[in-house]
mmCIF file of C-alpha atoms in Angstrom:
data_model
loop_
_atom_site.group_PDB
_atom_site.id
_atom_site.type_symbol
_atom_site.label_atom_id
_atom_site.label_comp_id
_atom_site.label_asym_id
_atom_site.label_seq_id
_atom_site.Cartn_x
_atom_site.Cartn_y
_atom_site.Cartn_z
ATOM 1 C CA MET K 1 0.000 0.000 0.000
ATOM 2 C CA LYS K 2 1.379 3.393 -1.032
ATOM 3 C CA ARG K 3 2.122 5.909 1.697
ATOM 4 C CA LYS K 4 -0.154 8.963 1.689
ATOM 5 C CA ASN K 5 1.361 11.362 4.243
ATOM 6 C CA VAL K 6 3.740 13.771 2.529
ATOM 7 C CA ALA K 7 6.652 15.915 3.683
ATOM 8 C CA LEU K 8 7.188 18.367 0.818
ATOM 9 C CA ALA K 9 10.390 20.251 -0.091
ATOM 10 C CA LEU K 10 10.242 23.090 -2.644
ATOM 11 C CA SER K 11 13.326 24.570 -4.278
ATOM 12 C CA SER K 12 14.114 28.137 -5.225
ATOM 13 C CA GLY K 13 13.709 29.093 -8.862
ATOM 14 C CA GLY K 14 12.021 32.449 -9.487
ATOM 15 C CA PRO K 15 8.779 32.342 -11.498
ATOM 16 C CA ARG K 16 9.237 28.615 -12.127
ATOM 17 C CA GLY K 17 8.137 28.161 -8.523
ATOM 18 C CA PHE K 18 4.546 28.928 -9.503
ATOM 19 C CA ALA K 19 4.620 25.303 -10.660
ATOM 20 C CA TYR K 20 4.218 24.360 -6.998
ATOM 21 C CA ILE K 21 0.607 25.525 -7.030
ATOM 22 C CA GLY K 22 -0.410 22.937 -9.607
ATOM 23 C CA ALA K 23 1.845 20.325 -8.010
ATOM 24 C CA ILE K 24 0.231 20.732 -4.581
ATOM 25 C CA GLU K 25 -3.218 20.546 -6.131
ATOM 26 C CA GLU K 26 -2.255 17.328 -7.933
ATOM 27 C CA LEU K 27 -1.010 15.775 -4.693
ATOM 28 C CA GLU K 28 -4.262 16.630 -2.945
ATOM 29 C CA ARG K 29 -6.357 15.440 -5.900
ATOM 30 C CA ARG K 30 -4.767 12.009 -5.557
ATOM 31 C CA GLY K 31 -5.508 11.827 -1.847
ATOM 32 C CA TYR K 32 -2.083 12.694 -0.435
ATOM 33 C CA ARG K 33 -1.984 14.648 2.825
ATOM 34 C CA ILE K 34 0.810 17.209 3.024
ATOM 35 C CA HIS K 35 1.624 17.470 6.715
ATOM 36 C CA SER K 36 4.771 19.603 6.402
ATOM 37 C CA VAL K 37 6.474 21.826 3.844
ATOM 38 C CA ALA K 38 9.888 23.460 3.677
ATOM 39 C CA GLY K 39 10.947 25.897 1.000
ATOM 40 C CA SER K 40 13.652 28.207 -0.182
ATOM 41 C CA SER K 41 12.939 31.509 -1.948
ATOM 42 C CA ILE K 42 9.848 31.074 -4.167
ATOM 43 C CA GLY K 43 9.423 27.678 -2.504
ATOM 44 C CA SER K 44 9.078 29.397 0.865
ATOM 45 C CA LEU K 45 6.483 31.750 -0.594
ATOM 46 C CA VAL K 46 4.176 29.148 -2.158
ATOM 47 C CA GLY K 47 4.814 26.716 0.694
ATOM 48 C CA GLY K 48 3.993 29.362 3.286
ATOM 49 C CA VAL K 49 0.778 30.396 1.568
ATOM 50 C CA TYR K 50 -0.259 26.749 1.396
ATOM 51 C CA ALA K 51 0.622 26.092 5.039
ATOM 52 C CA ALA K 52 -1.554 29.081 5.964
ATOM 53 C CA GLY K 53 -4.509 27.498 4.157
ATOM 54 C CA ARG K 54 -4.776 30.327 1.622
ATOM 55 C CA LEU K 55 -3.524 28.733 -1.596
ATOM 56 C CA ALA K 56 -6.881 29.089 -3.402
ATOM 57 C CA GLU K 57 -7.146 32.824 -2.621
ATOM 58 C CA PHE K 58 -3.505 33.408 -3.525
ATOM 59 C CA LYS K 59 -3.916 31.500 -6.772
ATOM 60 C CA GLU K 60 -6.930 33.597 -7.793
ATOM 61 C CA TRP K 61 -5.013 36.827 -7.102
ATOM 62 C CA LEU K 62 -1.819 35.646 -8.765
ATOM 63 C CA PHE K 63 -3.446 34.356 -11.943
ATOM 64 C CA ALA K 64 -5.112 37.748 -12.460
ATOM 65 C CA LEU K 65 -1.767 39.561 -12.656
ATOM 66 C CA ASP K 66 -0.678 40.696 -16.104
ATOM 67 C CA GLY K 67 2.693 42.156 -17.032
ATOM 68 C CA TRP K 68 1.721 45.714 -16.095
ATOM 69 C CA LYS K 69 0.323 44.679 -12.691
ATOM 70 C CA VAL K 70 3.495 42.720 -11.940
ATOM 71 C CA PHE K 71 5.609 45.755 -12.815
ATOM 72 C CA SER K 72 3.415 48.033 -10.680
ATOM 73 C CA LEU K 73 4.205 45.855 -7.632
ATOM 74 C CA MET K 74 7.918 46.510 -7.985
ATOM 75 C CA ASP K 75 8.872 49.435 -5.750
ATOM 76 C CA LEU K 76 11.986 50.341 -7.708
ATOM 77 C CA SER K 77 14.966 51.660 -5.782
ATOM 78 C CA MET K 78 17.965 53.822 -6.675
ATOM 79 C CA SER K 79 20.172 51.867 -4.280
ATOM 80 C CA LYS K 80 23.606 50.633 -5.320
ATOM 81 C CA ASN K 81 22.939 47.028 -4.259
ATOM 82 C CA HIS K 82 19.331 46.284 -5.246
ATOM 83 C CA PHE K 83 16.659 47.241 -7.793
ATOM 84 C CA VAL K 84 13.492 46.521 -5.791
ATOM 85 C CA LYS K 85 12.732 47.311 -2.148
ATOM 86 C CA GLY K 86 10.282 44.401 -1.865
ATOM 87 C CA GLU K 87 7.812 45.950 0.568
ATOM 88 C CA LYS K 88 5.115 46.634 -2.029
ATOM 89 C CA ILE K 89 4.772 43.039 -3.204
ATOM 90 C CA ILE K 90 4.721 41.771 0.394
ATOM 91 C CA ALA K 91 2.000 44.281 1.328
ATOM 92 C CA ALA K 92 -0.071 43.203 -1.689
ATOM 93 C CA MET K 93 0.200 39.533 -0.750
ATOM 94 C CA MET K 94 -0.692 40.238 2.874
ATOM 95 C CA GLU K 95 -4.027 41.614 1.659
ATOM 96 C CA VAL K 96 -4.736 38.127 0.313
ATOM 97 C CA VAL K 97 -2.932 36.021 2.925
ATOM 98 C CA PRO K 98 -2.995 37.477 6.476
ATOM 99 C CA ASP K 99 0.308 37.496 8.339
ATOM 100 C CA VAL K 100 0.301 34.910 11.129
ATOM 101 C CA ASP K 101 2.757 33.238 13.471
ATOM 102 C CA ILE K 102 4.460 30.254 11.865
ATOM 103 C CA GLU K 103 4.025 28.134 14.992
ATOM 104 C CA THR K 104 0.211 28.481 14.723
ATOM 105 C CA LEU K 105 -0.023 27.216 11.127
ATOM 106 C CA PRO K 106 -2.085 24.055 10.600
ATOM 107 C CA ILE K 107 0.746 22.571 8.515
ATOM 108 C CA ALA K 108 4.342 22.471 9.764
ATOM 109 C CA TYR K 109 6.330 25.072 7.816
ATOM 110 C CA ARG K 110 10.006 25.926 7.482
ATOM 111 C CA ALA K 111 11.618 28.682 5.398
ATOM 112 C CA VAL K 112 15.299 29.062 4.610
ATOM 113 C CA ALA K 113 17.299 32.293 4.306
ATOM 114 C CA THR K 114 21.049 32.991 4.226
ATOM 115 C CA ASP K 115 23.233 35.169 6.450
ATOM 116 C CA LEU K 116 24.880 37.575 4.017
ATOM 117 C CA TYR K 117 28.119 37.855 5.993
ATOM 118 C CA THR K 118 28.713 34.352 7.326
ATOM 119 C CA GLY K 119 26.974 32.302 4.632
ATOM 120 C CA GLU K 120 25.171 30.348 7.343
ATOM 121 C CA GLU K 121 21.692 28.984 6.796
ATOM 122 C CA VAL K 122 19.003 30.764 8.802
ATOM 123 C CA LEU K 123 15.910 28.665 9.434
ATOM 124 C CA PHE K 124 12.525 30.222 10.154
ATOM 125 C CA ASP K 125 10.314 27.862 12.156
ATOM 126 C CA ARG K 126 8.615 30.501 14.289
ATOM 127 C CA GLY K 127 7.779 34.195 14.131
ATOM 128 C CA LYS K 128 5.771 36.032 11.497
ATOM 129 C CA LEU K 129 5.101 34.216 8.236
ATOM 130 C CA PHE K 130 5.890 37.135 5.945
ATOM 131 C CA THR K 131 9.073 38.005 7.820
ATOM 132 C CA ALA K 132 10.290 34.538 6.847
ATOM 133 C CA ILE K 133 9.055 34.819 3.276
ATOM 134 C CA ARG K 134 10.534 38.289 2.726
ATOM 135 C CA ALA K 135 13.949 37.132 3.938
ATOM 136 C CA SER K 136 13.871 33.904 1.953
ATOM 137 C CA ILE K 137 13.011 35.593 -1.393
ATOM 138 C CA SER K 138 15.708 38.273 -1.161
ATOM 139 C CA ILE K 139 17.450 37.517 -4.448
ATOM 140 C CA PRO K 140 20.871 39.232 -4.348
ATOM 141 C CA SER K 141 21.024 42.353 -6.553
ATOM 142 C CA LEU K 142 17.251 42.262 -7.177
ATOM 143 C CA PHE K 143 15.647 42.608 -3.709
ATOM 144 C CA ARG K 144 16.893 44.654 -0.784
ATOM 145 C CA PRO K 145 18.585 42.455 1.873
ATOM 146 C CA VAL K 146 16.669 42.088 5.140
ATOM 147 C CA PRO K 147 18.157 43.185 8.492
ATOM 148 C CA HIS K 148 17.175 40.604 11.107
ATOM 149 C CA GLY K 149 18.529 40.913 14.625
ATOM 150 C CA LEU K 150 22.319 40.915 14.354
ATOM 151 C CA THR K 151 22.244 39.466 10.841
ATOM 152 C CA THR K 152 21.476 40.629 7.321
ATOM 153 C CA LEU K 153 19.573 38.061 5.301
ATOM 154 C CA ILE K 154 19.471 37.231 1.610
ATOM 155 C CA ASP K 155 17.827 34.531 -0.473
ATOM 156 C CA GLY K 156 17.746 31.029 0.945
ATOM 157 C CA PHE K 157 19.055 29.415 -2.227
ATOM 158 C CA ILE K 158 22.581 30.494 -1.346
ATOM 159 C CA ALA K 159 22.652 28.195 1.700
ATOM 160 C CA ASN K 160 20.067 25.506 0.957
ATOM 161 C CA CYS K 161 18.322 25.536 -2.399
ATOM 162 C CA LEU K 162 16.182 22.426 -1.852
ATOM 163 C CA PRO K 163 15.704 22.023 1.937
ATOM 164 C CA LEU K 164 14.962 18.300 2.081
ATOM 165 C CA ASP K 165 16.652 18.201 5.459
ATOM 166 C CA ARG K 166 14.368 20.876 6.919
ATOM 167 C CA VAL K 167 10.920 19.355 6.465
ATOM 168 C CA VAL K 168 9.280 17.988 9.599
ATOM 169 C CA ARG K 169 9.012 14.218 9.215
ATOM 170 C CA GLU K 170 6.475 11.710 10.497
ATOM 171 C CA GLU K 171 7.092 8.002 10.740
ATOM 172 C CA GLY K 172 6.226 6.295 7.485
ATOM 173 C CA ASP K 173 5.643 9.482 5.521
ATOM 174 C CA LEU K 174 6.627 10.141 1.909
ATOM 175 C CA LEU K 175 9.429 12.604 1.170
ATOM 176 C CA VAL K 176 8.520 14.529 -1.977
ATOM 177 C CA ALA K 177 10.752 17.076 -3.710
ATOM 178 C CA PHE K 178 10.052 19.509 -6.532
ATOM 179 C CA ASP K 179 13.173 20.871 -8.192
ATOM 180 C CA VAL K 180 12.689 23.613 -10.785
ATOM 181 C CA ASN K 181 16.405 23.941 -11.558
ATOM 182 C CA ASP K 182 16.963 20.810 -13.624
ATOM 183 C CA ILE K 183 19.421 20.808 -16.526
ATOM 184 C CA ASN K 184 19.273 18.640 -19.623
ATOM 185 C CA ALA K 185 22.885 19.028 -20.720
ATOM 186 C CA GLU K 186 22.411 17.149 -23.991
ATOM 187 C CA ARG K 187 19.545 19.409 -25.091
ATOM 188 C CA ILE K 188 21.487 22.548 -24.169
ATOM 189 C CA ARG K 189 24.501 21.372 -26.166
ATOM 190 C CA GLU K 190 22.241 20.792 -29.162
ATOM 191 C CA THR K 191 20.889 24.330 -28.854
ATOM 192 C CA LEU K 192 24.367 25.832 -28.558
ATOM 193 C CA SER K 193 25.547 23.816 -31.562
ATOM 194 C CA ARG K 194 22.637 25.192 -33.580
ATOM 195 C CA GLU K 195 23.474 28.725 -32.460
ATOM 196 C CA GLN K 196 27.143 28.292 -33.299
ATOM 197 C CA ARG K 197 26.139 27.303 -36.831
ATOM 198 C CA ALA K 198 23.921 30.385 -36.996
ATOM 199 C CA LEU K 199 26.853 32.523 -35.848
ATOM 200 C CA GLN K 200 29.088 31.069 -38.576
ATOM 201 C CA ARG K 201 26.417 31.838 -41.170
ATOM 202 C CA ASP K 202 26.271 35.392 -39.875
ATOM 203 C CA GLU K 203 30.040 35.826 -40.166
ATOM 204 C CA ASP K 204 29.932 34.562 -43.767
ATOM 205 C CA PHE K 205 27.028 36.898 -44.525
ATOM 206 C CA GLU K 206 28.827 39.853 -42.942
ATOM 207 C CA GLN K 207 31.965 39.339 -45.012
ATOM 208 C CA ARG K 208 29.925 39.088 -48.207
ATOM 209 C CA LYS K 209 27.957 42.281 -47.493
ATOM 210 C CA ARG K 210 31.117 44.175 -46.581
ATOM 211 C CA ALA K 211 32.604 43.221 -49.950
ATOM 212 C CA GLU K 212 29.433 44.263 -51.789
ATOM 213 C CA ILE K 213 29.249 47.640 -50.018
ATOM 214 C CA ARG K 214 32.955 48.249 -50.640
ATOM 215 C CA ALA K 215 32.408 47.535 -54.351
ATOM 216 C CA VAL K 216 29.615 50.144 -54.470
ATOM 217 C CA TRP K 217 31.843 52.683 -52.744
ATOM 218 C CA ASP K 218 34.754 51.992 -55.092
ATOM 219 C CA GLU K 219 32.502 52.370 -58.128
ATOM 220 C CA ALA K 220 31.234 55.713 -56.807
ATOM 221 C CA GLN K 221 34.818 56.883 -56.343
ATOM 222 C CA ALA K 222 35.549 55.919 -59.964
ATOM 223 C CA MET K 223 32.729 58.104 -61.342
ATOM 224 C CA ALA K 224 35.180 60.845 -62.312
ATOM 225 C CA ASP K 225 32.804 62.771 -64.586
ATOM 226 C CA SER K 226 29.914 62.701 -62.109
ATOM 227 C CA THR K 227 28.937 65.415 -59.660
ATOM 228 C CA PHE K 228 29.028 64.923 -55.908
ATOM 229 C CA VAL K 229 25.223 64.770 -55.796
ATOM 230 C CA GLU K 230 25.163 62.067 -58.473
ATOM 231 C CA ARG K 231 27.693 60.016 -56.506
ATOM 232 C CA VAL K 232 25.622 60.338 -53.318
ATOM 233 C CA LYS K 233 22.493 59.231 -55.184
ATOM 234 C CA PHE K 234 24.390 56.274 -56.627
ATOM 235 C CA VAL K 235 25.614 55.165 -53.203
ATOM 236 C CA GLY K 236 22.147 55.632 -51.700
ATOM 237 C CA ALA K 237 20.479 53.588 -54.400
ATOM 238 C CA ASN K 238 23.006 50.729 -54.246
ATOM 239 C CA ALA K 239 24.517 50.658 -50.750
ATOM 240 C CA LEU K 240 21.482 51.469 -48.595
ATOM 241 C CA PRO K 241 19.539 48.318 -49.593
ATOM 242 C CA LEU K 242 22.617 46.262 -48.703
ATOM 243 C CA LEU K 243 22.928 47.995 -45.350
ATOM 244 C CA ARG K 244 19.221 47.459 -44.647
ATOM 245 C CA GLU K 245 19.550 43.776 -45.465
ATOM 246 C CA TRP K 246 22.598 43.559 -43.182
ATOM 247 C CA TRP K 247 20.755 45.293 -40.349
ATOM 248 C CA ASN K 248 17.691 43.042 -40.611
ATOM 249 C CA TYR K 249 19.865 39.945 -40.750
ATOM 250 C CA ASN K 250 21.754 40.961 -37.622
ATOM 251 C CA GLU K 251 18.486 41.520 -35.753
ATOM 252 C CA GLU K 252 17.591 37.895 -36.482
ATOM 253 C CA TYR K 253 21.082 36.789 -35.489
ATOM 254 C CA ASP K 254 20.805 38.480 -32.100
ATOM 255 C CA GLU K 255 17.624 36.524 -31.347
ATOM 256 C CA ASP K 256 18.878 33.199 -32.728
ATOM 257 C CA THR K 257 22.219 33.201 -30.925
ATOM 258 C CA ALA K 258 21.340 34.796 -27.584
ATOM 259 C CA MET K 259 22.660 31.839 -25.559
ATOM 260 C CA ILE K 260 26.186 32.164 -26.934
ATOM 261 C CA TYR K 261 26.628 35.526 -25.215
ATOM 262 C CA GLY K 262 24.495 34.794 -22.157
ATOM 263 C CA GLY K 263 21.523 36.995 -23.079
ATOM 264 C CA SER K 264 20.654 40.149 -21.137
ATOM 265 C CA TYR K 265 22.172 41.270 -17.835
ATOM 266 C CA TYR K 266 19.194 39.809 -15.968
ATOM 267 C CA ASN K 267 19.343 36.529 -17.917
ATOM 268 C CA LEU K 268 23.060 36.171 -17.262
ATOM 269 C CA ILE K 269 22.631 36.690 -13.514
ATOM 270 C CA ASP K 270 19.550 34.458 -13.379
ATOM 271 C CA ARG K 271 21.261 31.684 -15.324
ATOM 272 C CA SER K 272 24.321 31.849 -13.080
ATOM 273 C CA PHE K 273 22.144 31.526 -9.979
ATOM 274 C CA SER K 274 20.214 28.662 -11.576
ATOM 275 C CA LEU K 275 23.425 26.764 -12.322
ATOM 276 C CA MET K 276 24.406 27.067 -8.680
ATOM 277 C CA ASN K 277 20.913 25.949 -7.677
ATOM 278 C CA HIS K 278 21.162 22.928 -9.964
ATOM 279 C CA ARG K 279 24.419 21.746 -8.430
ATOM 280 C CA GLN K 280 23.031 22.213 -4.919
ATOM 281 C CA THR K 281 19.784 20.376 -5.606
ATOM 282 C CA GLU K 282 21.556 17.440 -7.239
ATOM 283 C CA LEU K 283 23.713 17.055 -4.141
ATOM 284 C CA SER K 284 20.718 17.425 -1.821
ATOM 285 C CA ILE K 285 18.726 14.795 -3.724
ATOM 286 C CA ALA K 286 21.667 12.396 -3.732
ATOM 287 C CA LEU K 287 22.184 12.887 0.013
ATOM 288 C CA HIS K 288 18.585 12.762 1.255
ATOM 289 C CA LYS K 289 17.069 10.428 -1.369
ATOM 290 C CA PRO K 290 13.458 11.642 -1.600
ATOM 291 C CA ASP K 291 10.826 9.073 -2.534
ATOM 292 C CA VAL K 292 9.343 11.230 -5.297
ATOM 293 C CA VAL K 293 11.105 13.926 -7.325
ATOM 294 C CA ALA K 294 9.385 16.206 -9.807
ATOM 295 C CA ARG K 295 11.711 18.225 -12.029
ATOM 296 C CA MET K 296 11.377 21.275 -14.262
ATOM 297 C CA PRO K 297 14.153 22.517 -16.594
ATOM 298 C CA PHE K 298 15.684 25.694 -15.225
ATOM 299 C CA ASP K 299 15.512 27.371 -18.640
ATOM 300 C CA ALA K 300 11.773 26.669 -19.038
ATOM 301 C CA TYR K 301 10.921 30.037 -17.463
ATOM 302 C CA GLY K 302 13.068 32.696 -15.848
ATOM 303 C CA ASP K 303 12.545 36.119 -17.430
ATOM 304 C CA LEU K 304 10.949 38.876 -15.374
ATOM 305 C CA ALA K 305 8.024 38.754 -17.800
ATOM 306 C CA ASP K 306 7.362 35.159 -16.723
ATOM 307 C CA TYR K 307 6.058 36.368 -13.364
ATOM 308 C CA ALA K 308 2.888 37.198 -15.317
ATOM 309 C CA LYS K 309 2.556 33.591 -16.545
ATOM 310 C CA ALA K 310 1.620 31.992 -13.239
ATOM 311 C CA GLU K 311 -1.376 30.054 -14.539
ATOM 312 C CA GLU K 312 0.613 28.545 -17.404
ATOM 313 C CA ILE K 313 3.515 27.616 -15.124
ATOM 314 C CA SER K 314 1.176 26.160 -12.502
ATOM 315 C CA GLU K 315 -0.381 23.872 -15.089
ATOM 316 C CA LEU K 316 3.058 22.649 -16.140
ATOM 317 C CA GLY K 317 3.828 21.949 -12.474
ATOM 318 C CA ARG K 318 0.664 19.879 -12.162
ATOM 319 C CA ARG K 319 1.668 17.778 -15.175
ATOM 320 C CA LEU K 320 5.217 17.272 -13.917
ATOM 321 C CA MET K 321 4.032 16.211 -10.471
ATOM 322 C CA ALA K 322 1.491 13.875 -12.079
ATOM 323 C CA GLU K 323 4.288 12.209 -14.064
ATOM 324 C CA ALA K 324 6.451 11.836 -10.949
ATOM 325 C CA LEU K 325 3.557 10.335 -8.974
ATOM 326 C CA ASP K 326 2.673 7.996 -11.830
ATOM 327 C CA SER K 327 6.204 6.599 -11.649
ATOM 328 C CA TYR K 328 5.942 6.179 -7.873
ATOM 329 C CA GLU K 329 2.487 4.595 -7.950
ATOM 330 C CA GLU K 330 3.022 2.124 -10.777
#
């Protein structure tokens, strides 16, 4: 007989963590009872909302957010070490999910943060729910760090990305993990190989267009009996279409080969964090050996715009958890 009591660990992972909504719903749909949850970063947020019994209300609010509403919740800062203060989003969520003491929650809850100066893991198992969440989601360089007693706290993923060792266990329960920082190295290498070929095509194209434009310029210089205006018209009629074609081609190249150069500043930082998360979660899974592991590729979602795709991401999380449970139950 399959075990039905679940201790659930949720990893960090930015907007990919909205997958936990669908995953939790799938667990409950199949009759599993989640008696404890531990999370890091976005995992602490969704896990905390669930432990407070407000997942349905939070889901309704979250799914209604479009890109503009997400942006409006970012209280931008001119600070040298962060872009967003973080108070506005917390205040908005507290209108949906009341702040309560962690020790009074109906489901055992643990949130992980990191001491900025010592690197030590800081575990929240008591105190105010949103104090724990705000500390745990403090992504370095994005959110303002959180002063807490004699410490300054940043995102929990630095110390413990997938806190399998922090869930409260019951005898005979099922340890379930959801990792949204998985890497399919073979698929990534295929993508990079495709982009490298695109880059080579672009270099060949660039050399050809340079030669064609130079030929137009040389011909204009050789028009000894022509006026300056006639030469300018000649260059405009022959070189400008080549330059336009070059420009349009390079716009396509920038999109097709973004991975080679790491993408935008945000994407580069996010990808670097996700790589660190991946290594941590692989070690945590190998050490603690959860009974069920659901995985999402870390490059499935990650842009700031993806915070407005909660419903889509949640549905993917439901499917991934369903697949993991199917494997366990067969």
